[in-house]
CSV table of C-alpha atoms in Angstrom, one decimal:
chain,number,residue,atom,x,y,z
Y,1,MET,CA,-28.4,26.9,-3.2
Y,2,SER,CA,-28.8,27.8,0.5
Y,3,GLY,CA,-25.8,27.4,2.5
Y,4,ALA,CA,-23.6,26.5,-0.7
Y,5,LYS,CA,-20.2,28.0,-0.7
Y,6,PRO,CA,-17.2,27.9,-3.1
Y,7,THR,CA,-14.1,25.7,-2.3
Y,8,SER,CA,-10.9,27.3,-1.7
Y,9,ARG,CA,-8.2,26.7,-3.9
Y,10,ALA,CA,-6.2,24.8,-1.4
Y,11,ALA,CA,-9.0,22.2,-0.8
Y,12,GLY,CA,-8.3,21.3,-4.5
Y,13,ALA,CA,-4.7,20.9,-4.3
Y,14,GLY,CA,-3.1,17.6,-5.8
Y,15,ARG,CA,-3.8,16.1,-9.0
Y,16,TYR,CA,-7.7,16.3,-8.7
Y,17,LYS,CA,-10.1,19.3,-8.8
Y,18,PRO,CA,-12.6,20.0,-5.9
Y,19,TYR,CA,-16.4,20.4,-6.5
Y,20,PRO,CA,-17.5,24.0,-7.3
Y,21,THR,CA,-19.5,24.4,-4.0
Y,22,TYR,CA,-19.9,22.7,-1.0
Y,23,ARG,CA,-22.1,22.8,2.2
Y,24,ASP,CA,-21.9,21.5,5.8
Y,25,SER,CA,-23.2,17.9,6.0
Y,26,GLY,CA,-24.1,18.2,9.5
Y,27,VAL,CA,-22.1,15.4,10.4
Y,28,GLU,CA,-18.7,15.8,12.5
Y,29,TRP,CA,-16.7,13.3,11.0
Y,30,LEU,CA,-18.0,13.7,7.3
Y,31,GLY,CA,-17.3,17.7,7.3
Y,32,GLU,CA,-18.3,19.6,4.2
Y,33,ILE,CA,-19.8,17.7,1.3
Y,34,PRO,CA,-20.7,19.1,-2.2
Y,35,ALA,CA,-23.6,21.2,-2.6
Y,36,HIS,CA,-25.5,18.9,-4.5
Y,37,TRP,CA,-25.1,15.8,-2.4
Y,38,GLU,CA,-27.4,14.3,0.2
Y,39,VAL,CA,-26.8,13.0,3.4
Y,40,LYS,CA,-28.7,9.8,4.8
Y,41,ARG,CA,-29.0,7.4,7.3
Y,42,LEU,CA,-27.8,3.8,6.2
Y,43,LYS,CA,-31.0,2.0,7.1
Y,44,TYR,CA,-32.7,4.2,4.2
Y,45,VAL,CA,-29.7,3.4,2.0
Y,46,ALA,CA,-28.8,0.0,2.4
Y,47,PRO,CA,-31.0,-2.0,5.1
Y,48,ALA,CA,-29.4,-4.9,7.0
Y,49,ARG,CA,-30.5,-8.2,5.7
Y,50,ILE,CA,-31.1,-10.1,9.1
Y,51,SER,CA,-31.5,-13.9,8.1
Y,52,LYS,CA,-29.9,-16.5,10.1
Y,53,LEU,CA,-29.7,-20.4,9.4
Y,54,GLU,CA,-28.8,-22.9,12.2
Y,55,VAL,CA,-27.0,-24.9,9.5
Y,56,LYS,CA,-25.0,-24.0,6.6
Y,57,PRO,CA,-26.2,-25.6,3.4
Y,58,ASP,CA,-23.7,-28.2,1.9
Y,59,ASP,CA,-23.3,-26.1,-1.5
Y,60,ALA,CA,-23.2,-22.5,0.0
Y,61,VAL,CA,-20.2,-20.4,-0.1
Y,62,TYR,CA,-19.2,-19.4,3.4
Y,63,VAL,CA,-17.8,-15.9,3.7
Y,64,GLY,CA,-16.1,-15.6,7.5
Y,65,LEU,CA,-14.2,-12.7,8.8
Y,66,GLU,CA,-11.1,-14.2,7.7
Y,67,HIS,CA,-12.1,-14.3,4.1
Y,68,VAL,CA,-12.4,-10.3,4.0
Y,69,GLU,CA,-9.3,-8.7,3.5
Y,70,SER,CA,-8.7,-5.4,5.7
Y,71,TRP,CA,-9.4,-2.2,4.0
Y,72,THR,CA,-9.2,-3.4,0.4
Y,73,GLY,CA,-12.7,-5.0,-0.3
Y,74,ARG,CA,-11.3,-8.0,-1.4
Y,75,LEU,CA,-12.9,-11.5,-0.8
Y,76,LEU,CA,-10.2,-14.1,-0.1
Y,77,LEU,CA,-12.3,-17.5,-0.4
Y,78,GLU,CA,-9.8,-20.4,-1.7
Y,79,ASN,CA,-9.8,-22.0,2.2
Y,80,GLN,CA,-13.7,-22.9,2.7
Y,81,PRO,CA,-14.3,-24.9,6.0
Y,82,GLU,CA,-15.8,-28.3,5.6
Y,83,THR,CA,-18.5,-27.5,8.5
Y,84,VAL,CA,-19.3,-24.5,10.4
Y,85,ASP,CA,-20.5,-25.3,13.6
Y,86,SER,CA,-22.3,-21.8,14.5
Y,87,VAL,CA,-25.3,-20.0,13.2
Y,88,VAL,CA,-24.9,-18.3,10.0
Y,89,GLY,CA,-26.6,-15.3,8.2
Y,90,SER,CA,-27.4,-15.5,4.5
Y,91,PHE,CA,-26.9,-12.8,1.8
Y,92,LYS,CA,-27.6,-12.3,-2.0
Y,93,ALA,CA,-25.4,-11.3,-4.7
Y,94,GLY,CA,-25.6,-7.4,-5.0
Y,95,ASP,CA,-25.2,-7.1,-1.0
Y,96,VAL,CA,-22.4,-5.4,0.6
Y,97,LEU,CA,-20.8,-7.4,3.7
Y,98,PHE,CA,-19.8,-5.2,6.5
Y,99,GLY,CA,-17.6,-6.9,9.6
Y,100,LYS,CA,-19.0,-5.6,12.7
Y,101,LEU,CA,-16.7,-7.2,15.1
Y,102,ARG,CA,-13.3,-5.1,15.3
Y,103,PRO,CA,-14.5,-2.7,12.9
Y,104,TYR,CA,-11.2,-0.9,12.9
Y,105,LEU,CA,-10.0,-3.8,10.6
Y,106,ALA,CA,-12.5,-2.6,7.9
Y,107,LYS,CA,-13.5,-5.6,6.6
Y,108,VAL,CA,-15.9,-4.9,3.9
Y,109,ALA,CA,-16.6,-6.6,0.5
Y,110,ARG,CA,-19.3,-6.4,-2.2
Y,111,ALA,CA,-20.8,-9.9,-2.9
Y,112,ASP,CA,-21.4,-11.0,-6.7
Y,113,PHE,CA,-22.9,-14.4,-5.4
Y,114,ASP,CA,-25.6,-15.9,-2.9
Y,115,GLY,CA,-24.0,-17.2,0.0
Y,116,VAL,CA,-23.6,-17.5,4.0
Y,117,CYS,CA,-21.5,-15.6,6.4
Y,118,THR,CA,-20.7,-15.6,10.0
Y,119,SER,CA,-23.0,-13.7,12.2
Y,120,GLU,CA,-20.1,-11.0,12.9
Y,121,ILE,CA,-20.7,-9.9,9.2
Y,122,LEU,CA,-23.8,-7.7,8.3
Y,123,PRO,CA,-25.2,-8.0,5.0
Y,124,LEU,CA,-26.6,-4.6,3.7
Y,125,ARG,CA,-28.8,-4.6,0.5
Y,126,PRO,CA,-28.4,-1.3,-1.3
Y,127,LEU,CA,-32.0,0.1,-2.2
Y,128,ALA,CA,-32.5,1.8,-5.7
Y,129,GLY,CA,-30.8,4.9,-5.3
Y,130,CYS,CA,-27.6,3.4,-4.0
Y,131,SER,CA,-24.8,1.7,-6.1
Y,132,GLN,CA,-23.3,-1.5,-4.5
Y,133,SER,CA,-19.6,-0.5,-5.3
Y,134,TYR,CA,-20.2,2.9,-4.1
Y,135,LEU,CA,-21.4,1.7,-0.9
Y,136,MET,CA,-18.8,-0.7,-0.5
Y,137,TYR,CA,-16.1,2.3,-1.0
Y,138,GLU,CA,-18.4,4.6,1.2
Y,139,LEU,CA,-18.1,2.1,4.0
Y,140,LEU,CA,-14.1,1.9,3.5
Y,141,ASN,CA,-13.9,5.4,4.0
Y,142,ALA,CA,-11.4,5.9,7.0
Y,143,PRO,CA,-13.1,8.8,8.8
Y,144,TYR,CA,-16.4,6.7,9.0
Y,145,ILE,CA,-14.6,3.5,10.1
Y,146,HIS,CA,-12.8,5.6,12.8
Y,147,TRP,CA,-15.8,6.8,14.0
Y,148,LEU,CA,-17.5,3.9,14.2
Y,149,ASP,CA,-15.0,2.1,16.0
Y,150,SER,CA,-15.3,4.8,18.6
Y,151,LEU,CA,-18.7,3.3,19.3
Y,152,THR,CA,-17.9,-0.2,20.1
Y,153,TYR,CA,-18.6,-2.2,23.0
Y,154,GLY,CA,-16.6,-5.1,24.7
Y,155,THR,CA,-13.2,-5.1,25.6
Y,156,LYS,CA,-11.7,-8.4,24.2
Y,157,MET,CA,-14.0,-8.7,21.2
Y,158,PRO,CA,-15.0,-4.9,20.3
Y,159,ARG,CA,-17.9,-4.7,18.0
Y,160,VAL,CA,-20.6,-2.3,16.8
Y,161,SER,CA,-24.4,-3.3,16.8
Y,162,PRO,CA,-26.5,-3.5,13.7
Y,163,GLN,CA,-28.6,-0.6,15.0
Y,164,GLN,CA,-25.3,1.5,15.4
Y,165,VAL,CA,-24.7,0.6,11.7
Y,166,ALA,CA,-28.2,1.6,10.4
Y,167,VAL,CA,-28.3,5.0,12.0
Y,168,SER,CA,-24.9,6.0,10.9
Y,169,SER,CA,-24.8,8.8,8.1
Y,170,VAL,CA,-23.3,8.6,4.7
Y,171,GLY,CA,-23.0,11.2,1.8
Y,172,LEU,CA,-24.9,10.1,-1.2
Y,173,PRO,CA,-24.4,11.6,-4.7
Y,174,PRO,CA,-26.5,11.1,-7.5
Y,175,LYS,CA,-26.5,7.7,-8.5
Y,176,PRO,CA,-24.8,8.3,-12.0
Y,177,GLU,CA,-22.3,10.1,-10.0
Y,178,GLN,CA,-21.9,7.3,-7.8
Y,179,HIS,CA,-21.1,5.0,-10.7
Y,180,ALA,CA,-18.7,7.3,-11.8
Y,181,ILE,CA,-17.0,7.5,-8.5
Y,182,ALA,CA,-17.2,3.8,-8.2
Y,183,ALA,CA,-15.4,3.2,-11.4
Y,184,PHE,CA,-12.8,5.4,-11.0
Y,185,LEU,CA,-11.7,3.7,-7.5
Y,186,ASP,CA,-11.9,0.5,-9.2
Y,187,ARG,CA,-9.5,1.5,-11.7
Y,188,GLU,CA,-6.9,3.5,-9.4
Y,189,THR,CA,-7.1,1.1,-6.6
Y,190,ALA,CA,-6.5,-1.6,-9.1
Y,191,ARG,CA,-3.3,0.5,-10.3
Y,192,ILE,CA,-2.2,0.8,-6.8
Y,193,ASP,CA,-2.7,-2.7,-6.1
Y,194,ALA,CA,-0.7,-3.8,-8.8
Y,195,LEU,CA,2.2,-1.7,-7.9
Y,196,MET,CA,2.2,-3.3,-4.4
Y,197,VAL,CA,2.2,-6.9,-5.9
Y,198,LYS,CA,5.4,-5.8,-7.7
Y,199,LYS,CA,6.7,-4.3,-4.6
Y,200,GLU,CA,5.8,-7.3,-2.5
Y,201,ARG,CA,7.5,-9.7,-5.3
Y,202,LEU,CA,10.5,-7.6,-4.9
Y,203,ILE,CA,10.8,-8.3,-1.1
Y,204,GLU,CA,10.5,-11.9,-1.8
Y,205,LEU,CA,13.2,-11.9,-4.2
Y,206,LEU,CA,15.4,-10.1,-1.5
Y,207,GLN,CA,14.3,-12.6,1.0
Y,208,GLU,CA,15.3,-15.0,-1.0
Y,209,GLN,CA,18.7,-13.7,-1.9
Y,210,ARG,CA,19.2,-13.2,1.9
Y,211,THR,CA,18.7,-16.8,2.6
Y,212,ALA,CA,20.6,-18.0,-0.3
Y,213,LEU,CA,23.7,-15.6,0.9
Y,214,ILE,CA,23.4,-17.0,4.5
Y,215,THR,CA,23.2,-21.0,3.1
Y,216,ARG,CA,25.9,-20.5,1.1
Y,217,ALA,CA,28.4,-18.8,3.7
Y,218,VAL,CA,27.5,-21.4,6.4
Y,219,THR,CA,27.6,-24.4,4.2
Y,220,LYS,CA,30.7,-23.4,2.0
Y,221,GLY,CA,32.3,-20.9,3.5
Y,222,LEU,CA,33.9,-17.5,2.2
Y,223,ASP,CA,36.6,-18.7,0.2
Y,224,PRO,CA,35.5,-20.3,-3.2
Y,225,THR,CA,38.8,-21.8,-3.8
Y,226,VAL,CA,39.1,-23.9,-0.7
Y,227,PRO,CA,39.4,-27.8,-1.0
Y,228,MET,CA,35.8,-29.5,-0.5
Y,229,LYS,CA,34.9,-33.0,0.9
Y,230,ASP,CA,31.8,-34.8,1.2
Y,231,SER,CA,30.0,-33.8,4.4
Y,232,GLY,CA,28.7,-37.3,4.8
Y,233,VAL,CA,25.1,-35.5,5.3
Y,234,GLU,CA,22.7,-35.6,2.4
Y,235,TRP,CA,21.1,-32.3,2.8
Y,236,LEU,CA,24.5,-30.4,3.7
Y,237,GLY,CA,26.3,-31.7,0.4
Y,238,GLU,CA,30.1,-30.9,0.1
Y,239,ILE,CA,31.6,-28.5,2.9
Y,240,PRO,CA,35.3,-27.0,3.0
Y,241,ALA,CA,37.6,-30.1,3.8
Y,242,HIS,CA,39.0,-28.5,6.9
Y,243,TRP,CA,35.5,-28.2,8.6
Y,244,GLU,CA,34.1,-30.8,11.0
Y,245,VAL,CA,30.6,-32.0,11.2
Y,246,LYS,CA,29.1,-32.9,14.7
Y,247,LYS,CA,25.8,-34.0,16.0
Y,248,TRP,CA,23.9,-31.3,17.7
Y,249,ARG,CA,23.7,-33.2,21.2
Y,250,TYR,CA,27.6,-32.9,21.4
Y,251,CYS,CA,27.8,-29.2,20.7
Y,252,CYS,CA,24.5,-27.8,22.4
Y,253,ARG,CA,22.3,-28.5,25.2
Y,254,VAL,CA,18.5,-27.9,25.5
Y,255,THR,CA,17.7,-26.4,29.0
Y,256,GLU,CA,15.2,-28.4,30.8
Y,257,GLY,CA,13.1,-27.7,34.0
Y,258,GLN,CA,10.7,-24.8,34.2
Y,259,VAL,CA,10.1,-21.7,36.3
Y,260,ALA,CA,7.1,-19.9,37.6
Y,261,PRO,CA,7.4,-16.6,35.6
Y,262,ASP,CA,4.9,-14.8,38.2
Y,263,ASP,CA,7.6,-15.6,41.0
Y,264,ASP,CA,9.2,-12.4,42.3
Y,265,ARG,CA,12.8,-13.4,41.2
Y,266,TYR,CA,11.3,-13.8,37.4
Y,267,ARG,CA,8.4,-11.3,36.9
Y,268,GLU,CA,10.6,-8.6,35.8
Y,269,ARG,CA,12.8,-10.5,33.2
Y,270,ILE,CA,12.1,-10.2,29.4
Y,271,LEU,CA,9.9,-13.0,28.3
Y,272,ILE,CA,10.4,-14.2,24.8
Y,273,ALA,CA,7.6,-16.1,22.9
Y,274,PRO,CA,7.4,-16.8,19.1
Y,275,ASN,CA,5.6,-13.7,18.2
Y,276,HIS,CA,8.3,-11.7,19.4
Y,277,ILE,CA,10.9,-12.9,16.8
Y,278,GLU,CA,10.7,-12.0,13.2
Y,279,SER,CA,10.8,-15.2,10.8
Y,280,GLY,CA,13.7,-16.1,9.0
Y,281,THR,CA,15.8,-13.0,10.2
Y,282,GLY,CA,16.9,-13.8,13.8
Y,283,ARG,CA,15.7,-10.4,14.7
Y,284,ILE,CA,13.5,-9.6,18.0
Y,285,LEU,CA,10.6,-7.5,17.1
Y,286,TYR,CA,9.9,-6.0,20.6
Y,287,THR,CA,10.2,-7.1,24.3
Y,288,GLU,CA,8.1,-7.8,27.1
Y,289,THR,CA,8.4,-8.7,30.7
Y,290,ALA,CA,6.7,-11.8,32.2
Y,291,ASP,CA,4.7,-9.4,34.3
Y,292,GLU,CA,3.7,-7.3,31.2
Y,293,GLN,CA,2.3,-10.4,29.6
Y,294,GLY,CA,0.7,-11.7,32.8
Y,295,ALA,CA,2.4,-15.0,32.2
Y,296,ILE,CA,1.4,-17.5,34.7
Y,297,SER,CA,2.4,-21.0,33.1
Y,298,GLY,CA,6.0,-22.4,33.4
Y,299,LYS,CA,8.9,-21.2,31.2
Y,300,TYR,CA,12.5,-21.8,30.8
Y,301,LEU,CA,15.5,-19.7,32.0
Y,302,VAL,CA,17.7,-18.3,29.3
Y,303,ALA,CA,21.5,-17.2,29.8
Y,304,PRO,CA,23.3,-14.3,27.9
Y,305,GLY,CA,24.2,-15.9,24.5
Y,306,ASP,CA,22.0,-18.6,24.3
Y,307,ILE,CA,20.1,-19.5,21.2
Y,308,ILE,CA,16.1,-19.6,21.4
Y,309,TYR,CA,14.6,-21.6,18.7
Y,310,SER,CA,10.8,-21.8,18.4
Y,311,LYS,CA,9.8,-25.4,18.1
Y,312,ILE,CA,6.2,-25.0,16.9
Y,313,ARG,CA,5.6,-24.5,13.0
Y,314,PRO,CA,9.5,-24.8,12.2
Y,315,ALA,CA,8.8,-23.5,8.7
Y,316,LEU,CA,8.4,-20.0,10.3
Y,317,ASN,CA,11.8,-20.1,11.4
Y,318,LYS,CA,11.7,-18.1,14.4
Y,319,VAL,CA,15.2,-18.1,16.1
Y,320,CYS,CA,17.3,-15.6,18.2
Y,321,ILE,CA,20.2,-15.0,20.5
Y,322,ALA,CA,19.4,-14.0,24.4
Y,323,ASP,CA,21.1,-10.7,25.3
Y,324,GLY,CA,20.5,-11.2,28.9
Y,325,HIS,CA,19.0,-13.4,31.7
Y,326,TRP,CA,15.7,-13.8,30.2
Y,327,LEU,CA,12.9,-16.4,30.0
Y,328,CYS,CA,11.4,-18.3,27.2
Y,329,SER,CA,7.8,-19.5,26.7
Y,330,ALA,CA,7.5,-23.5,26.8
Y,331,ASP,CA,6.8,-23.4,23.0
Y,332,MET,CA,10.5,-22.3,22.3
Y,333,TYR,CA,13.8,-24.2,23.1
Y,334,PRO,CA,16.6,-22.4,25.1
Y,335,VAL,CA,19.7,-23.7,23.7
Y,336,ALA,CA,22.9,-23.5,25.5
Y,337,ILE,CA,26.4,-24.0,23.6
Y,338,THR,CA,28.7,-26.6,25.2
Y,339,GLU,CA,31.0,-26.9,22.1
Y,340,LYS,CA,33.9,-24.2,22.8
Y,341,ARG,CA,34.6,-23.9,19.3
Y,342,LEU,CA,31.1,-23.0,18.2
Y,343,GLU,CA,30.3,-19.3,18.0
Y,344,ALA,CA,26.6,-18.3,18.6
Y,345,GLN,CA,26.2,-15.8,16.0
Y,346,PHE,CA,27.5,-18.7,13.5
Y,347,LEU,CA,25.2,-21.1,15.0
Y,348,LEU,CA,22.3,-18.5,14.7
Y,349,TYR,CA,23.2,-18.1,10.8
Y,350,PHE,CA,23.5,-21.9,10.6
Y,351,MET,CA,19.8,-22.2,11.7
Y,352,LEU,CA,18.8,-19.6,9.4
Y,353,SER,CA,19.9,-21.4,6.5
Y,354,GLU,CA,17.7,-23.2,3.9
Y,355,PRO,CA,19.2,-26.8,4.6
Y,356,PHE,CA,18.6,-26.4,8.2
Y,357,VAL,CA,15.1,-25.0,7.8
Y,358,ARG,CA,13.8,-27.7,5.4
Y,359,LEU,CA,15.3,-30.5,7.7
Y,360,MET,CA,13.5,-29.2,10.5
Y,361,VAL,CA,10.3,-28.9,8.4
Y,362,ASP,CA,10.5,-32.3,7.3
Y,363,GLU,CA,11.3,-33.6,10.8
Y,364,SER,CA,8.3,-31.9,12.3
Y,365,MET,CA,5.6,-34.2,13.8
Y,366,ARG,CA,2.6,-34.1,10.9
Y,367,VAL,CA,0.1,-32.8,13.1
Y,368,ALA,CA,-2.1,-29.6,13.0
Y,369,MET,CA,0.7,-27.9,14.9
Y,370,PRO,CA,4.0,-29.4,13.6
Y,371,LYS,CA,6.7,-29.0,15.8
Y,372,ILE,CA,10.3,-30.4,16.6
Y,373,ASN,CA,10.8,-32.7,19.7
Y,374,ARG,CA,14.5,-32.7,21.6
Y,375,ASP,CA,15.4,-36.2,19.9
Y,376,LYS,CA,15.2,-34.8,16.5
Y,377,LEU,CA,17.2,-31.5,17.2
Y,378,SER,CA,19.5,-33.2,19.2
Y,379,ALA,CA,20.3,-35.5,16.2
Y,380,CYS,CA,20.5,-32.9,13.7
Y,381,PRO,CA,24.3,-32.4,12.2
Y,382,LEU,CA,26.1,-29.1,12.6
Y,383,VAL,CA,29.3,-27.9,10.9
Y,384,ILE,CA,32.1,-26.5,12.9
Y,385,PRO,CA,34.5,-24.4,11.1
Y,386,PRO,CA,37.4,-22.9,12.8
Y,387,ALA,CA,36.5,-20.4,15.4
Y,388,ALA,CA,38.2,-17.6,13.6
Y,389,GLU,CA,36.6,-18.6,10.3
Y,390,GLN,CA,33.0,-18.8,12.2
Y,391,CYS,CA,33.5,-14.8,13.4
Y,392,ALA,CA,34.5,-13.8,9.9
Y,393,ILE,CA,31.7,-15.5,8.2
Y,394,ALA,CA,29.4,-14.2,11.0
Y,395,ALA,CA,30.7,-10.7,10.4
Y,396,PHE,CA,30.7,-10.9,6.7
Y,397,LEU,CA,26.9,-11.9,7.0
Y,398,ASP,CA,26.1,-9.0,9.5
Y,399,ARG,CA,27.3,-6.6,7.1
Y,400,GLU,CA,25.6,-8.1,4.1
Y,401,THR,CA,22.3,-9.1,5.4
Y,402,ALA,CA,22.3,-5.4,6.8
Y,403,LYS,CA,22.3,-4.2,3.3
Y,404,LEU,CA,19.7,-6.3,1.9
Y,405,ASP,CA,17.4,-5.6,5.4
Y,406,ALA,CA,17.7,-1.7,4.6
Y,407,LEU,CA,16.6,-2.3,0.8
Y,408,ILE,CA,13.5,-4.6,2.2
Y,409,ALA,CA,12.7,-1.8,4.7
Y,410,LYS,CA,12.6,0.9,2.0
Y,411,VAL,CA,10.6,-1.2,-0.4
Y,412,ARG,CA,8.3,-1.9,2.8
Y,413,ASP,CA,7.9,1.7,3.4
Y,414,ALA,CA,7.0,2.3,-0.2
Y,415,ILE,CA,4.1,-0.2,0.2
Y,416,ASP,CA,3.0,1.7,3.2
Y,417,ARG,CA,2.8,4.5,1.5
Y,418,LEU,CA,0.9,3.1,-1.2
Y,419,LYS,CA,-1.7,1.7,1.3
Y,420,GLU,CA,-1.9,5.2,2.7
Y,421,LEU,CA,-2.4,6.6,-0.7
Y,422,ARG,CA,-5.2,3.9,-1.7
Y,423,THR,CA,-7.0,4.7,1.7
Y,424,ALA,CA,-6.7,8.4,1.3
Y,425,LEU,CA,-7.9,8.2,-2.4
Y,426,ILE,CA,-10.8,6.4,-1.1
Y,427,SER,CA,-11.9,8.9,1.5
Y,428,ALA,CA,-11.3,11.8,-0.5
Y,429,ALA,CA,-13.6,10.5,-3.6
Y,430,VAL,CA,-16.5,9.2,-1.5
Y,431,THR,CA,-16.8,12.4,0.9
Y,432,GLY,CA,-16.5,14.7,-2.2
Y,433,LYS,CA,-13.1,16.4,-1.1
Y,434,ILE,CA,-12.2,15.5,-4.9
Y,435,ASP,CA,-14.2,15.6,-8.3
Y,436,VAL,CA,-13.3,12.6,-10.2
Y,437,ARG,CA,-16.2,12.5,-12.6
Y,438,GLU,CA,-14.2,13.9,-15.7
Y,439,ALA,CA,-11.2,11.4,-14.5
Y,440,ALA,CA,-13.8,8.6,-14.4
Y,441,ALA,CA,-14.7,9.0,-17.8
């Protein structure tokens, strides 16, 4: 075959062999492809179905971008909206759905039912020479996604046009080979996904162990032999006999009065919002100044050692300790400790405990955005062990949670590697870098 050349041994490194010969695809991001493959524009392989409806039919399944999982090809259809107040597109079973808004999210899925979708999803109808499943994986190819993302227009809502998608090029093997590649990827990605599910479950168990460890230490102490007493608080149960129980309002004060973050006195201060705090750990994920965030609405002043607690969605349990003279958003409570015997690190762990979180969830207002008001927080009981015991408990939990966090981090790293493997395997198979025909048999 003219232009065909044998592949070097290095190209076939790993578990799978390369194809015998390759040729230049003529497409920069695609590079070399197997010599017998074709390169076609997408509009000649799977033209877009531009069909819009002013109103969603009552019995139609709706697919929004939120229903398509990034980079996996999975549809998540459990939460269907009651109404859709916008124009929708229609699609048919056998189509491939491609999200053209923020294409870097790689929201691509195959449809096995008729339905309607957001206008930000482009339904593609594979023609006779193209397999639906192969096309889905072809569009999940990382080099293709990255190239398409480079063509986007719009800053806040970057998207590609249907025309840009239509004229994009794809590598196309003979259809039986497409079926083989898709079957191979179905099987191998399912194996990887199953491993990720197991590891995600392990993270859940480690997080549950972390919460249980904190709860036990801040409500029962570290010495299992000490005498216990009824706390008088149903959700606390028994506590060590020498501990006190006091109302929040007698131990802490929620700061009032807001300042303008664009005032020169505050622009360079760190501004903490709920998104800066990791759920359930007390850790700050990253920091930004008020100026970097472009903040203009009123914020609270925070002093070193103050507790910052998110009053919205208490189930997320976003709480941390301020390390300087900061600001916090109006969605959070800056809590100054007024009880001299109460240590900030102990209070932080108390607020991370399961009984406290459950109480805050139960007490939050039953609205679309659950939140805790000041009165509810002020009425919350707190346990006050002796100061030295608080410090010992905090030191114990610092050490033990660090061990669990290190294990969780390792499992998350393993999940990230599996995701990278999944993406790389798809790209290698649909660009012909590996020959999986025998493996698919």
